Coordinates of C-alpha atoms and ligand atoms in Angstrom, one line a residue:
M1 CA -13.2 18.4 17.6
K2 CA -11.2 15.2 17.8
V3 CA -9.5 14.4 14.4
E4 CA -9.7 10.8 13.5
I5 CA -7.3 9.1 11.1
V6 CA -8.7 6.3 9.0
P7 CA -6.1 4.2 7.0
S8 CA -7.7 2.8 3.9
I9 CA -6.4 -0.7 2.9
L10 CA -6.4 0.2 -0.8
S11 CA -2.7 1.0 -0.6
A12 CA -1.9 -1.8 1.9
D13 CA 0.1 -5.0 1.1
V14 CA -3.0 -7.1 0.7
G15 CA -0.8 -10.3 1.0
R16 CA -0.1 -9.2 4.6
L17 CA -3.5 -7.6 5.3
T18 CA -3.9 -8.8 8.9
E19 CA -0.4 -7.6 9.8
Q20 CA -0.9 -4.3 8.1
V21 CA -4.2 -3.7 9.8
K22 CA -2.8 -4.6 13.2
E23 CA 0.2 -2.3 12.6
A24 CA -2.1 0.6 11.8
E25 CA -4.2 -0.1 15.0
A26 CA -1.0 -0.2 17.1
A27 CA 0.1 3.1 15.6
G28 CA -3.1 4.8 16.7
A29 CA -5.5 4.6 13.8
D30 CA -9.0 5.4 14.8
R31 CA -10.9 3.3 12.2
I32 CA -10.0 1.2 9.1
Q33 CA -11.6 1.8 5.7
V34 CA -12.2 -0.9 3.1
D35 CA -12.5 0.7 -0.3
V36 CA -15.0 -1.4 -2.2
M37 CA -15.1 -0.9 -6.0
D38 CA -17.2 -2.8 -8.6
G39 CA -15.5 -1.8 -11.9
H40 CA -18.7 0.0 -12.9
F41 CA -19.2 3.0 -10.6
V42 CA -15.4 3.4 -10.7
P43 CA -12.9 1.9 -13.3
N44 CA -11.3 -0.4 -10.7
L45 CA -12.2 -3.7 -9.0
T46 CA -11.1 -4.3 -5.4
F47 CA -12.6 -5.9 -2.3
G48 CA -15.9 -7.6 -1.2
P49 CA -17.5 -8.7 2.1
L50 CA -14.9 -11.5 2.6
V51 CA -12.2 -8.8 3.0
V52 CA -14.3 -6.9 5.6
Q53 CA -14.7 -10.2 7.4
A54 CA -10.9 -10.6 7.4
V55 CA -10.3 -7.1 8.7
R56 CA -13.0 -7.6 11.3
K57 CA -11.0 -10.6 12.7
A58 CA -7.8 -8.5 12.6
T59 CA -8.9 -5.5 14.6
S60 CA -11.4 -4.2 17.2
L61 CA -11.4 -0.8 15.5
P62 CA -14.6 0.5 13.7
I63 CA -14.6 -0.6 10.1
E64 CA -16.0 1.6 7.3
A65 CA -17.1 -0.1 4.1
H66 CA -17.0 2.5 1.4
L67 CA -19.1 1.2 -1.4
M68 CA -18.0 2.8 -4.6
V69 CA -20.5 0.5 -6.4
L70 CA -23.6 0.8 -8.5
R71 CA -26.9 -0.4 -6.8
P72 CA -25.3 -0.6 -3.3
E73 CA -28.7 -1.7 -1.9
L74 CA -27.8 -5.2 -3.3
F75 CA -24.8 -5.5 -0.9
L76 CA -25.8 -3.9 2.3
E77 CA -26.7 -7.1 4.2
A78 CA -23.5 -8.8 3.2
F79 CA -21.3 -6.0 4.4
A80 CA -23.3 -5.6 7.6
K81 CA -23.0 -9.3 8.3
A82 CA -19.3 -9.2 7.5
G83 CA -18.8 -6.8 10.3
A84 CA -18.8 -3.3 8.9
T85 CA -19.5 -0.7 11.6
L86 CA -20.4 2.0 9.1
I87 CA -21.5 1.6 5.5
E88 CA -20.9 4.4 3.1
I89 CA -22.7 4.7 -0.2
Q90 CA -22.2 7.1 -3.1
V91 CA -25.1 9.6 -3.5
E92 CA -24.6 9.2 -7.3
A93 CA -25.0 5.4 -7.3
T94 CA -28.6 4.9 -6.1
S95 CA -32.0 6.2 -7.0
S96 CA -33.4 5.4 -3.6
L97 CA -31.0 7.1 -1.1
Y98 CA -33.5 7.5 1.7
R99 CA -34.6 3.9 1.6
T100 CA -30.9 2.7 1.3
V101 CA -29.9 4.7 4.4
Q102 CA -32.9 3.4 6.3
T103 CA -31.9 -0.2 5.4
I104 CA -28.3 0.4 6.6
N105 CA -29.7 1.5 9.9
E106 CA -32.1 -1.4 10.2
L107 CA -29.1 -3.7 9.6
G108 CA -27.5 -2.2 12.7
A109 CA -24.7 -0.3 10.9
K110 CA -24.1 3.5 10.9
A111 CA -24.9 5.2 7.5
G112 CA -22.6 7.4 5.6
V113 CA -23.0 9.1 2.2
A114 CA -20.0 9.9 0.0
I115 CA -20.1 12.6 -2.7
N116 CA -17.8 12.9 -5.7
P117 CA -15.9 16.1 -6.5
A118 CA -18.5 17.4 -9.0
T119 CA -21.5 16.7 -6.8
P120 CA -22.8 19.7 -5.0
V121 CA -23.1 19.4 -1.2
E122 CA -26.5 21.0 -1.5
D123 CA -27.7 17.6 -2.9
L124 CA -27.4 16.2 0.6
R125 CA -29.7 18.7 2.3
E126 CA -32.7 16.4 2.7
I127 CA -30.7 13.3 3.8
L128 CA -28.5 14.9 6.3
P129 CA -30.8 14.4 9.3
Y130 CA -30.8 10.6 8.7
I131 CA -27.0 9.9 8.3
D132 CA -24.0 9.8 10.6
L133 CA -21.3 11.0 8.2
V134 CA -20.7 12.6 4.9
N135 CA -17.5 11.7 3.0
V136 CA -16.4 14.6 0.8
M137 CA -14.3 12.9 -1.9
T138 CA -11.2 15.0 -2.4
V139 CA -10.3 13.0 -5.5
E140 CA -12.3 11.3 -8.2
P141 CA -12.7 7.8 -6.6
G142 CA -11.1 4.7 -8.1
F143 CA -7.5 4.8 -7.2
G144 CA -5.1 5.5 -4.3
G145 CA -2.3 8.0 -4.5
Q146 CA -4.1 10.7 -6.5
K147 CA -3.8 14.5 -6.2
F148 CA -6.0 16.4 -3.7
I149 CA -8.5 18.5 -5.5
P150 CA -7.8 22.2 -4.5
H151 CA -11.5 23.3 -4.3
S152 CA -12.2 20.7 -1.6
P153 CA -11.8 23.0 1.5
D154 CA -14.4 25.4 0.1
K155 CA -16.8 22.5 -0.4
I156 CA -16.2 21.3 3.2
R157 CA -16.9 24.8 4.5
R158 CA -20.2 24.9 2.6
L159 CA -21.2 21.5 4.0
R160 CA -20.3 22.6 7.6
A161 CA -22.5 25.6 7.1
M162 CA -25.4 23.3 6.3
S163 CA -24.9 21.2 9.5
A164 CA -23.0 22.0 12.7
D165 CA -22.9 18.4 13.9
I166 CA -22.6 16.1 10.9
E167 CA -19.3 14.2 10.9
I168 CA -17.4 15.3 7.8
E169 CA -14.9 12.8 6.4
V170 CA -12.5 13.4 3.5
D171 CA -11.0 10.8 1.3
G172 CA -8.2 11.1 -1.3
G173 CA -4.8 12.8 -1.4
I174 CA -4.9 13.4 2.4
D175 CA -1.4 13.8 3.9
A176 CA 0.5 16.1 6.2
R177 CA 0.2 19.0 3.7
T178 CA -3.5 18.7 3.0
A179 CA -4.8 17.5 6.4
P180 CA -4.6 20.9 8.0
L181 CA -6.5 22.5 5.1
V182 CA -9.5 20.2 5.4
V183 CA -9.5 20.2 9.2
A184 CA -9.6 24.0 9.2
A185 CA -12.5 23.9 6.8
G186 CA -14.5 21.6 9.2
A187 CA -13.5 18.0 8.4
S188 CA -12.6 15.7 11.3
V189 CA -12.3 12.2 9.8
L190 CA -9.3 11.8 7.5
V191 CA -9.1 8.8 5.2
A192 CA -5.5 8.2 4.3
G193 CA -4.3 5.4 2.1
N194 CA -1.0 6.2 0.3
S195 CA 0.2 8.6 3.0
V196 CA 0.0 5.8 5.5
Y197 CA 0.6 2.5 3.7
G198 CA 2.8 4.0 1.1
Y199 CA 4.7 6.2 3.6
K200 CA 8.5 5.8 3.2
G201 CA 9.1 5.8 6.9
G202 CA 6.4 3.1 7.5
I203 CA 2.8 3.0 8.8
A204 CA 3.4 4.4 12.2
A205 CA 5.4 7.3 10.9
G206 CA 2.8 8.0 8.3
I207 CA 0.0 8.2 10.9
R208 CA 2.2 10.4 13.1
A209 CA 3.0 12.8 10.3
I210 CA -0.7 13.5 9.7
R211 CA -1.5 13.6 13.5
D212 CA 1.4 16.1 14.1
A213 CA 0.2 18.2 11.1
V214 CA -3.3 18.7 12.6
D215 CA -2.5 18.8 16.3
Ligands
LIG1 C1 -10.9 6.2 -3.8 C2 -10.1 5.5 -2.8 C3 -9.0 6.4 -2.2 C4 -8.4 5.9 -1.0 C5 -7.4 6.9 -0.4 O1 -10.2 6.5 -4.9 O2 -11.0 5.1 -1.8 O3 -9.6 7.6 -2.0 O4 -9.4 5.6 -0.1 O5 -6.5 7.2 -1.3 P1 -5.2 8.0 -1.0 O6 -4.1 7.0 -1.3 O7 -5.2 9.2 -1.9 O8 -5.2 8.4 0.5

């Protein structure tokens, strides 16, 4: 199972975003994640479709738009048009998950569902056949640099037992220490913000530290 490293721009120097994205790509990042927050679903306000557009111009890597927003169905077309390869919505943020996933696919993007730490993986049973990826949040979403929630590997194992082929992503507190734990449990897509863009040795060293930890 190839492990993919996905720097999230939440911890990047947004004043030099193009440069920071290009640096991550040159250092071997597999995808880039844009952490979209609306100040309602999470107590933080971040990026919109314009930033996805800017990232799209900066890299040929797949871009994930992680919509930590209420009523994500209002924004799907804007993020798809901005160039998102995959759009992730929070299972807790919509009352029409099936229709929202169908709409993402109709817009030509891949569909992902993110679940918060207190949401059971079993809530995803019926939607699994229709999505490309599940993001198991390993922190309560809203901020970068938080502590990895220790029960996360058990949750990943339970999700892997529900589906042998769904792509399992993890997001929050992923670094050289926690990456082996989540990969051993069945995750293969590692979102990393602070451990890449906040790494003391720089972006390339941050990516390499995680890669070395899981290889
Ligand atoms: C939700 C954010 C973070 C970010 C990664 O809070 O979306 O999970 O992506 O954060 P860190 O800095 O923990 O890797």
